Coordinates of C-alpha atoms and ligand atoms in Angstrom, one line a residue:
M835 CA 62.7 66.5 100.6
A836 CA 61.5 64.7 96.5
P837 CA 60.0 61.8 97.0
A838 CA 62.7 58.9 96.7
P839 CA 61.8 55.5 95.3
I840 CA 62.1 52.1 96.9
T841 CA 65.9 50.8 95.7
P842 CA 67.1 47.9 95.9
E843 CA 69.8 47.6 99.5
S844 CA 73.0 45.7 98.6
S845 CA 73.0 47.4 95.5
G846 CA 75.3 50.5 96.1
T847 CA 75.7 53.4 99.0
T848 CA 73.5 55.7 98.1
T849 CA 70.9 57.2 101.0
P850 CA 67.4 58.2 101.1
T851 CA 69.6 61.9 101.8
G852 CA 72.2 60.7 99.3
S853 CA 75.1 62.1 101.6
T854 CA 76.8 58.3 102.6
A855 CA 80.1 58.6 100.2
T856 CA 80.1 62.5 101.2
S857 CA 80.1 61.9 104.6
L858 CA 83.0 59.3 104.6
T859 CA 84.8 61.3 102.5
K860 CA 84.2 64.5 105.5
A861 CA 84.5 61.5 108.2
G862 CA 88.5 60.6 106.6
I863 CA 88.7 57.0 105.7
E864 CA 91.1 55.9 104.1
H865 CA 91.4 52.3 101.8
T866 CA 94.8 52.3 102.8
Q867 CA 96.2 52.8 105.8
P868 CA 100.1 53.5 106.5
N869 CA 101.9 50.4 108.1
S870 CA 104.3 49.9 110.7
N871 CA 107.3 51.6 108.4
G872 CA 105.0 54.5 106.6
S873 CA 104.2 53.1 103.7
T874 CA 100.8 52.8 102.3
E875 CA 100.8 49.7 100.8
S876 CA 97.7 48.4 101.1
L877 CA 96.6 45.9 103.5
A878 CA 94.6 42.1 104.3
P879 CA 90.6 43.4 103.6
L880 CA 87.7 42.2 105.1
K881 CA 86.8 38.9 103.7
A882 CA 84.0 37.2 104.7
S883 CA 84.4 33.6 102.7
S884 CA 88.1 33.6 104.6
M885 CA 85.6 32.2 107.8
T886 CA 87.1 29.5 109.5
I887 CA 84.5 27.6 111.4
N888 CA 84.4 25.9 115.2
L889 CA 81.4 24.6 116.9
T890 CA 80.6 24.5 120.3
N891 CA 80.8 20.9 122.1
T892 CA 78.6 22.5 124.9
P893 CA 75.4 23.3 123.3
R894 CA 73.2 25.4 125.6
P895 CA 69.1 25.6 126.3
V896 CA 67.2 28.2 124.5
P897 CA 65.6 30.3 127.1
A898 CA 60.9 30.7 126.9
P899 CA 60.9 33.8 124.9
D900 CA 58.3 35.4 128.1
S901 CA 60.9 33.9 130.9
A902 CA 63.1 36.2 133.5
E903 CA 66.2 35.0 131.3
T904 CA 65.2 36.0 128.1
K905 CA 63.9 39.4 129.6
A906 CA 67.0 40.1 131.5
Q907 CA 68.3 40.4 127.5
K908 CA 72.0 38.4 128.3
T909 CA 70.7 34.7 127.3
C910 CA 73.4 34.8 123.4
T911 CA 73.2 32.1 120.8
D912 CA 76.0 29.3 121.0
H913 CA 78.1 31.1 118.8
M914 CA 79.7 34.7 117.8
I915 CA 81.9 35.5 114.9
T916 CA 84.9 37.7 115.3
A917 CA 87.5 39.3 113.6
R918 CA 90.9 40.8 114.2
W919 CA 92.4 43.9 112.5
T920 CA 95.5 45.1 113.4
A921 CA 97.7 48.3 111.6
S922 CA 100.4 45.9 109.6
H923 CA 98.3 43.4 108.5
G924 CA 94.5 44.5 108.4
W925 CA 91.6 42.0 108.2
E926 CA 93.0 38.2 109.7
A927 CA 90.3 35.7 108.5
P928 CA 86.8 35.9 110.9
E929 CA 86.3 33.3 112.6
L930 CA 82.8 32.2 113.6
K931 CA 82.9 30.0 116.9
P932 CA 81.4 29.6 120.6
Y933 CA 79.5 32.3 122.3
G934 CA 81.9 33.2 125.4
A935 CA 84.5 35.6 127.1
F936 CA 87.1 36.8 125.2
S937 CA 90.5 38.9 126.9
I938 CA 91.9 42.2 126.2
M939 CA 94.4 44.2 128.2
P940 CA 93.5 46.6 130.7
T941 CA 95.2 49.3 128.8
A942 CA 93.1 48.5 125.8
S943 CA 92.4 51.9 123.8
V944 CA 87.5 51.2 123.9
L945 CA 88.2 51.0 127.7
H946 CA 89.7 54.3 128.0
Y947 CA 89.0 56.7 125.1
A948 CA 85.3 54.6 124.1
T949 CA 86.6 53.5 121.1
E950 CA 83.4 51.9 120.1
C951 CA 80.7 51.4 117.7
F952 CA 77.7 49.2 117.2
E953 CA 74.4 48.3 115.3
G954 CA 71.6 46.8 116.3
L955 CA 68.9 44.8 114.3
K956 CA 66.6 42.2 114.2
L957 CA 66.2 38.5 112.8
Y958 CA 62.9 37.9 112.4
R959 CA 61.4 34.2 112.6
G960 CA 58.4 35.0 109.9
Y961 CA 55.1 33.9 109.7
D962 CA 55.3 31.6 106.6
G963 CA 58.3 30.2 108.4
A964 CA 61.2 32.0 106.9
L965 CA 64.0 33.7 108.8
R966 CA 64.5 37.1 107.2
F967 CA 66.5 40.3 108.4
F968 CA 64.8 43.4 107.9
R969 CA 67.6 46.5 105.5
I970 CA 70.6 44.7 107.0
G971 CA 72.5 46.2 104.1
K972 CA 71.3 50.3 105.5
N973 CA 73.1 48.8 109.3
C974 CA 76.1 47.3 108.1
Q975 CA 76.7 51.0 105.5
R976 CA 76.0 53.0 108.9
M977 CA 78.4 50.9 111.1
R978 CA 81.2 51.8 109.0
K979 CA 80.4 55.6 109.0
S980 CA 80.6 55.3 112.7
A981 CA 83.9 53.1 112.7
S982 CA 85.5 56.0 110.4
R983 CA 83.9 58.7 113.3
I984 CA 86.6 57.0 116.1
A985 CA 89.3 55.9 114.1
L986 CA 88.7 52.3 113.7
P987 CA 89.2 50.4 110.3
D988 CA 87.7 50.8 107.7
F989 CA 86.0 47.4 105.1
E990 CA 83.6 46.6 103.0
P991 CA 80.3 46.6 104.7
A992 CA 78.5 43.8 102.2
E993 CA 81.8 42.2 103.8
L994 CA 79.9 42.1 107.5
E995 CA 76.6 41.6 106.1
K996 CA 77.7 38.2 104.6
M997 CA 79.4 37.1 108.3
I998 CA 75.9 38.2 110.2
L999 CA 73.8 36.3 107.7
A1000 CA 76.4 33.3 108.3
L1001 CA 75.7 33.5 112.2
A1002 CA 72.3 34.0 111.8
A1003 CA 72.2 30.9 110.0
Q1004 CA 73.9 28.8 112.1
D1005 CA 71.9 29.4 115.1
G1006 CA 68.6 31.0 113.7
A1007 CA 67.1 27.2 113.8
K1008 CA 67.6 26.6 117.2
W1009 CA 67.5 30.0 119.1
L1010 CA 64.6 30.9 116.7
P1011 CA 62.8 27.7 115.5
K1012 CA 60.0 27.4 112.8
D1013 CA 57.4 25.6 115.1
T1014 CA 57.5 27.7 118.1
R1015 CA 58.9 31.4 117.5
A1016 CA 57.0 32.1 114.7
G1017 CA 56.2 36.2 115.1
G1018 CA 59.7 36.1 117.0
F1019 CA 62.9 37.5 116.6
L1020 CA 66.7 37.4 117.9
Y1021 CA 68.5 40.9 118.6
V1022 CA 71.8 41.0 116.7
R1023 CA 75.1 43.4 117.8
P1024 CA 77.2 43.4 115.6
T1025 CA 80.3 45.3 118.1
F1026 CA 83.2 46.8 117.1
I1027 CA 86.3 47.7 119.5
A1028 CA 90.2 48.7 119.5
T1029 CA 91.6 47.0 121.6
E1030 CA 95.1 47.8 121.2
E1031 CA 97.4 48.2 124.6
A1032 CA 98.4 50.9 125.0
L1033 CA 97.6 54.4 127.2
G1034 CA 98.3 56.6 124.5
V1035 CA 95.2 58.8 123.0
Q1036 CA 96.6 57.7 119.1
R1037 CA 94.8 55.9 116.2
P1038 CA 93.8 52.8 117.3
K1039 CA 96.6 49.7 115.6
E1040 CA 94.5 47.4 116.8
A1041 CA 90.9 46.3 117.1
L1042 CA 88.3 43.6 117.1
L1043 CA 84.7 43.4 115.2
Y1044 CA 82.3 40.9 116.2
V1045 CA 78.9 40.2 116.1
I1046 CA 76.1 38.1 119.0
M1047 CA 73.2 37.2 118.9
A1048 CA 70.7 38.0 122.1
C1049 CA 67.3 36.5 123.3
F1050 CA 65.4 39.2 123.8
P1051 CA 61.4 39.9 124.9
D1052 CA 59.4 41.5 122.7
M1053 CA 59.8 45.5 123.6
S1054 CA 57.4 47.2 121.9
K1055 CA 54.6 45.2 123.8
S1056 CA 56.7 45.7 127.0
L1057 CA 57.7 49.9 126.9
A1058 CA 54.8 51.2 127.7
D1059 CA 53.0 48.5 129.3
P1060 CA 53.3 47.4 132.2
A1061 CA 53.9 51.3 133.1
P1062 CA 56.9 51.9 135.0
P1063 CA 56.7 51.6 138.2
A1064 CA 56.3 55.0 139.3
L1065 CA 53.7 55.9 136.8
K1066 CA 50.9 56.3 139.6
G1067 CA 53.6 58.4 141.5
E1068 CA 53.8 62.5 141.3
A1069 CA 53.8 62.4 137.4
D1070 CA 50.3 62.2 137.4
G1071 CA 49.2 63.3 140.5
G1072 CA 47.4 59.5 139.9
S1073 CA 44.7 60.7 138.6
K1074 CA 44.9 60.1 134.7
S1075 CA 44.1 56.7 133.6
Q1076 CA 47.2 54.9 131.9
T1077 CA 47.5 55.0 128.5
S1078 CA 49.6 52.9 126.4
G1079 CA 51.8 55.1 124.4
L1080 CA 55.0 57.0 125.5
R1081 CA 55.3 59.1 128.2
L1082 CA 58.4 61.3 127.2
L1083 CA 59.8 64.2 129.6
A1084 CA 61.6 66.9 127.3
S1085 CA 65.6 67.2 128.4
S1086 CA 66.5 70.2 129.7
E1087 CA 68.9 72.9 128.4
D1088 CA 71.8 71.4 130.3
S1089 CA 71.1 68.0 129.4
I1090 CA 72.0 68.1 125.7
R1091 CA 72.5 64.8 123.1
A1092 CA 74.3 65.8 120.3
W1093 CA 75.5 69.1 118.9
P1094 CA 77.1 69.8 115.5
G1095 CA 80.0 69.0 115.1
G1096 CA 80.1 66.4 117.4
F1097 CA 79.0 62.7 116.9
G1098 CA 75.2 62.3 117.1
Y1099 CA 75.0 60.9 113.6
A1100 CA 77.1 58.1 114.8
K1101 CA 76.0 54.4 116.8
V1102 CA 78.9 55.0 119.0
G1103 CA 79.0 53.7 122.8
A1104 CA 80.0 57.1 123.6
N1105 CA 76.9 58.7 122.9
Y1106 CA 74.9 56.5 125.4
G1107 CA 76.7 56.0 129.0
P1108 CA 76.7 59.9 129.1
S1109 CA 72.2 59.4 128.9
L1110 CA 71.9 57.2 131.3
V1111 CA 71.6 60.0 134.0
A1112 CA 68.6 61.8 132.4
Q1113 CA 67.1 58.3 131.4
G1114 CA 67.2 56.9 134.8
E1115 CA 66.0 60.2 136.3
A1116 CA 62.8 60.1 133.5
R1117 CA 61.8 56.5 134.9
A1118 CA 62.1 57.6 138.2
R1119 CA 59.7 60.2 137.5
G1120 CA 57.7 57.6 135.5
F1121 CA 58.3 58.3 131.7
D1122 CA 59.4 55.7 129.4
Q1123 CA 62.3 58.1 128.1
V1124 CA 63.5 61.7 127.1
L1125 CA 63.1 63.2 124.9
W1126 CA 66.0 65.2 123.7
L1127 CA 65.9 68.8 122.6
F1128 CA 68.3 70.6 121.4
G1129 CA 68.9 74.9 122.4
Q1130 CA 67.4 77.7 123.0
E1131 CA 64.4 77.2 120.5
S1132 CA 64.1 73.6 122.1
Y1133 CA 64.1 72.0 118.9
V1134 CA 62.8 68.5 118.7
T1135 CA 65.5 65.8 117.9
E1136 CA 65.0 61.7 119.1
A1137 CA 63.3 60.1 121.6
G1138 CA 65.6 57.7 123.8
A1139 CA 67.4 55.5 121.1
S1140 CA 64.2 56.4 118.0
N1141 CA 63.7 58.9 115.8
F1142 CA 60.6 61.0 116.2
F1143 CA 57.9 61.6 114.3
V1144 CA 55.0 64.2 114.2
V1145 CA 51.9 64.1 111.8
M1146 CA 50.7 68.1 111.8
R1147 CA 48.1 69.9 109.9
S1148 CA 50.9 72.7 108.5
K1149 CA 49.2 76.3 109.5
D1150 CA 50.4 77.5 105.9
S1151 CA 48.8 74.9 103.1
G1152 CA 46.0 73.2 105.8
K1153 CA 47.6 69.8 104.3
L1154 CA 48.5 67.5 106.7
Q1155 CA 52.2 66.4 106.9
L1156 CA 54.6 64.0 108.5
I1157 CA 57.7 65.8 110.3
T1158 CA 60.7 64.8 111.7
A1159 CA 64.0 66.2 112.6
P1160 CA 66.7 66.6 109.5
L1161 CA 69.8 64.9 109.6
G1162 CA 72.1 67.5 108.0
E1163 CA 73.2 69.2 111.0
R1164 CA 74.7 65.4 111.8
I1165 CA 72.7 65.6 115.0
I1166 CA 70.1 62.6 114.5
L1167 CA 71.0 59.0 114.2
E1168 CA 70.1 57.8 110.4
G1169 CA 67.7 55.4 112.1
V1170 CA 66.9 52.8 109.5
T1171 CA 63.2 52.4 110.5
R1172 CA 63.2 56.6 109.7
A1173 CA 64.6 55.4 106.7
S1174 CA 61.9 53.4 105.9
V1175 CA 58.7 55.2 107.9
I1176 CA 60.1 58.1 105.1
D1177 CA 59.9 55.7 102.6
L1178 CA 56.7 54.3 102.6
A1179 CA 54.5 57.2 103.4
N1180 CA 56.6 59.1 100.2
E1181 CA 55.4 55.5 98.2
R1182 CA 52.3 54.6 100.0
L1183 CA 50.5 57.8 101.4
A1184 CA 51.7 61.2 99.3
A1185 CA 48.9 60.3 97.1
A1186 CA 45.2 60.2 97.4
P1187 CA 43.8 57.0 99.7
T1188 CA 43.1 54.1 97.8
A1189 CA 41.1 51.7 100.2
S1190 CA 43.5 48.4 99.4
E1191 CA 46.4 50.6 101.3
S1192 CA 46.2 52.9 104.4
G1193 CA 42.3 54.8 103.3
L1194 CA 44.3 57.5 104.9
E1195 CA 44.9 61.3 104.4
P1196 CA 47.3 61.6 102.5
V1197 CA 50.7 63.5 104.1
E1198 CA 53.8 65.2 102.3
V1199 CA 56.7 64.3 103.9
V1200 CA 58.9 66.9 105.8
E1201 CA 62.3 67.0 106.9
R1202 CA 62.8 70.1 108.4
R1203 CA 63.7 71.4 112.7
F1204 CA 60.5 71.8 114.7
T1205 CA 60.2 73.3 118.0
M1206 CA 58.3 72.8 121.1
P1207 CA 56.7 75.9 121.1
E1208 CA 55.7 74.7 117.6
L1209 CA 53.9 71.8 118.9
L1210 CA 52.1 73.4 121.6
E1211 CA 51.1 76.0 119.5
A1212 CA 49.7 72.8 117.0
Q1213 CA 48.1 71.1 120.0
A1214 CA 46.3 74.0 121.1
E1215 CA 45.0 74.6 117.6
G1216 CA 43.9 71.2 117.4
R1217 CA 46.4 70.6 114.4
L1218 CA 48.5 67.9 116.1
I1219 CA 47.8 64.8 114.9
E1220 CA 49.9 62.5 116.4
A1221 CA 53.2 61.5 117.7
F1222 CA 55.3 57.9 117.7
A1223 CA 59.0 56.7 117.9
A1224 CA 60.8 54.8 115.5
G1225 CA 63.7 52.6 115.8
T1226 CA 64.6 48.6 115.9
A1227 CA 64.4 47.8 119.8
F1228 CA 61.3 49.8 120.8
F1229 CA 59.6 49.3 116.7
I1230 CA 56.9 52.1 116.3
A1231 CA 55.9 53.7 120.0
P1232 CA 53.4 55.8 119.8
V1233 CA 53.9 58.7 121.7
A1234 CA 50.4 60.2 124.2
L1235 CA 52.5 62.7 126.0
I1236 CA 55.2 65.4 126.3
H1237 CA 56.0 66.6 129.5
F1238 CA 57.8 69.8 129.4
R1239 CA 59.0 72.9 130.8
G1240 CA 56.6 71.8 133.9
G1241 CA 53.4 71.5 132.3
D1242 CA 52.1 68.3 130.3
M1243 CA 51.2 68.0 127.1
E1244 CA 48.8 65.9 125.6
V1245 CA 49.5 64.5 122.7
P1246 CA 45.8 62.7 120.2
M1247 CA 45.8 58.5 120.0
D1248 CA 42.6 56.8 118.2
G1249 CA 42.7 54.2 121.3
D1250 CA 46.2 52.5 121.9
S1251 CA 47.8 54.4 119.0
G1252 CA 47.5 56.6 116.5
R1253 CA 46.0 55.9 113.2
Y1254 CA 49.7 56.8 110.8
A1255 CA 51.9 54.8 113.5
R1256 CA 49.6 52.5 113.4
C1257 CA 49.6 52.0 109.5
F1258 CA 53.8 52.0 109.5
K1259 CA 53.7 48.7 112.1
Q1260 CA 51.4 46.9 110.1
W1261 CA 53.6 47.7 107.2
L1262 CA 56.3 46.9 108.5
V1263 CA 55.5 44.4 110.4
D1264 CA 54.2 42.3 107.4
I1265 CA 58.0 43.4 105.4
M1266 CA 59.6 41.5 108.3
W1267 CA 57.6 38.7 109.3
G1268 CA 57.3 37.6 105.3
N1269 CA 53.4 38.1 105.1
R1270 CA 54.5 40.5 102.5
S1271 CA 57.2 39.6 100.0
H1272 CA 59.0 43.2 99.7
E1273 CA 63.1 43.5 98.5
W1274 CA 63.7 45.3 102.1
G1275 CA 63.0 41.5 103.3
V1276 CA 66.4 39.5 103.7
V1277 CA 66.2 36.2 103.7
V1278 CA 68.8 33.9 105.6
E1279 CA 69.4 30.3 104.2
E1280 CA 69.4 29.0 106.7
K1281 CA 71.6 25.8 107.7
A1282 CA 69.8 22.6 106.8
Ligands
PLP375 C1 69.8 53.4 117.3 C2 68.9 54.0 117.4 C3 68.3 54.7 116.2 C4 67.2 54.4 115.7 O1 68.4 53.2 114.6 P1 67.3 52.1 113.9 O2 68.1 51.9 112.5 O3 65.6 52.8 113.2 O4 67.1 51.5 114.5 C5 67.4 55.9 116.7 N1 68.4 57.1 117.2 C6 69.2 56.8 118.6 C7 70.1 58.0 118.9 C8 69.7 55.4 117.9 O5 71.0 55.2 118.5

């Protein structure tokens, strides 16, 4: 891929691959949809400015960052935002209201046919006191793309962005206080479900978009430390000392996360339920995550719900390359973190090192297919430099080991992380928590 300049987020729909517009057309996004009479008059669009506000009378206490309640990942902030859509009217006015249960009928489409998609992003309390999102526009565009894959209605991503910002502005000050939570975050989960009550397998005529914010522990720490309980058991015979990098179990040929023509590129719930058996097995055997392979060639795709990167020295050119699986076949989720690592590498690591930026040997970014045998060969020849997973939930997570076809492949690390992973992590931390002003950091205007 040619080096991509870093462009402002909200200004358009282009992505690092420039693929959004075409894929939306392919997936059949409709801006006007037939109403019940069969005619195509335009329906009411999603409009954040028409949002109604109904604040809670029973505010709840905020759990401590490291409490059991926070670790349970089920406590949400005082409010949520919902927006209802029907095929006959389009979007109704969004509502900001107290967080709580809502009812749907047992026949609701989502409960039977997995007509659901979601997003995951974090709201950061900066070291400078400001509240920020990271490249939130990208999440909103991806939500639209995911929705189109499962026949959920279209919306303008900028309107969803405004709704998320409104919720953050409402609950941020209390749930992520300036004085005590600098360096902390809340997890934001926009969700879209088909609520139509009808068992017929058909394009839903009613849907609900909602946004909630949850208290989460810092998973970039808790993922690898402490290690899963079984770690000292069978997986390593109890002989190796515990490292802080991820231990990945490569998936077997009878367990495939995504396939060409499927929906691996979309953040739809249908991708995750079926992955839990393999993930549970990996955990029980002392591994942190599944490394999802594809095909008889054992192409490496993703690690758990994160994108996967390796740094390798090219056999042909002798140059260092940062390699990740390509998006073209649509079996890879187009991660915001993935795009950001690629953009930063192109911008800051492509040329000769300068003391001010990283001091690291330059790397060339390559988005291409690569296989496990290729990694094994590189490792044996000393050309494998490091590997890491990249995603919002687990952030940049260095990989220490990959278990593939009965054997352990150790991945080099420099102490607790590879050097490139450490560098990307620091660059992203600086943007997310406001140490370095950058257009990817979107500041939330908080309620006074
Ligand atoms: C969400 C997700 C990612 C990471 O995407 P980010 O936008 O970086 O959080 C990667 N792979 C899968 C399968 C995912 O669901």
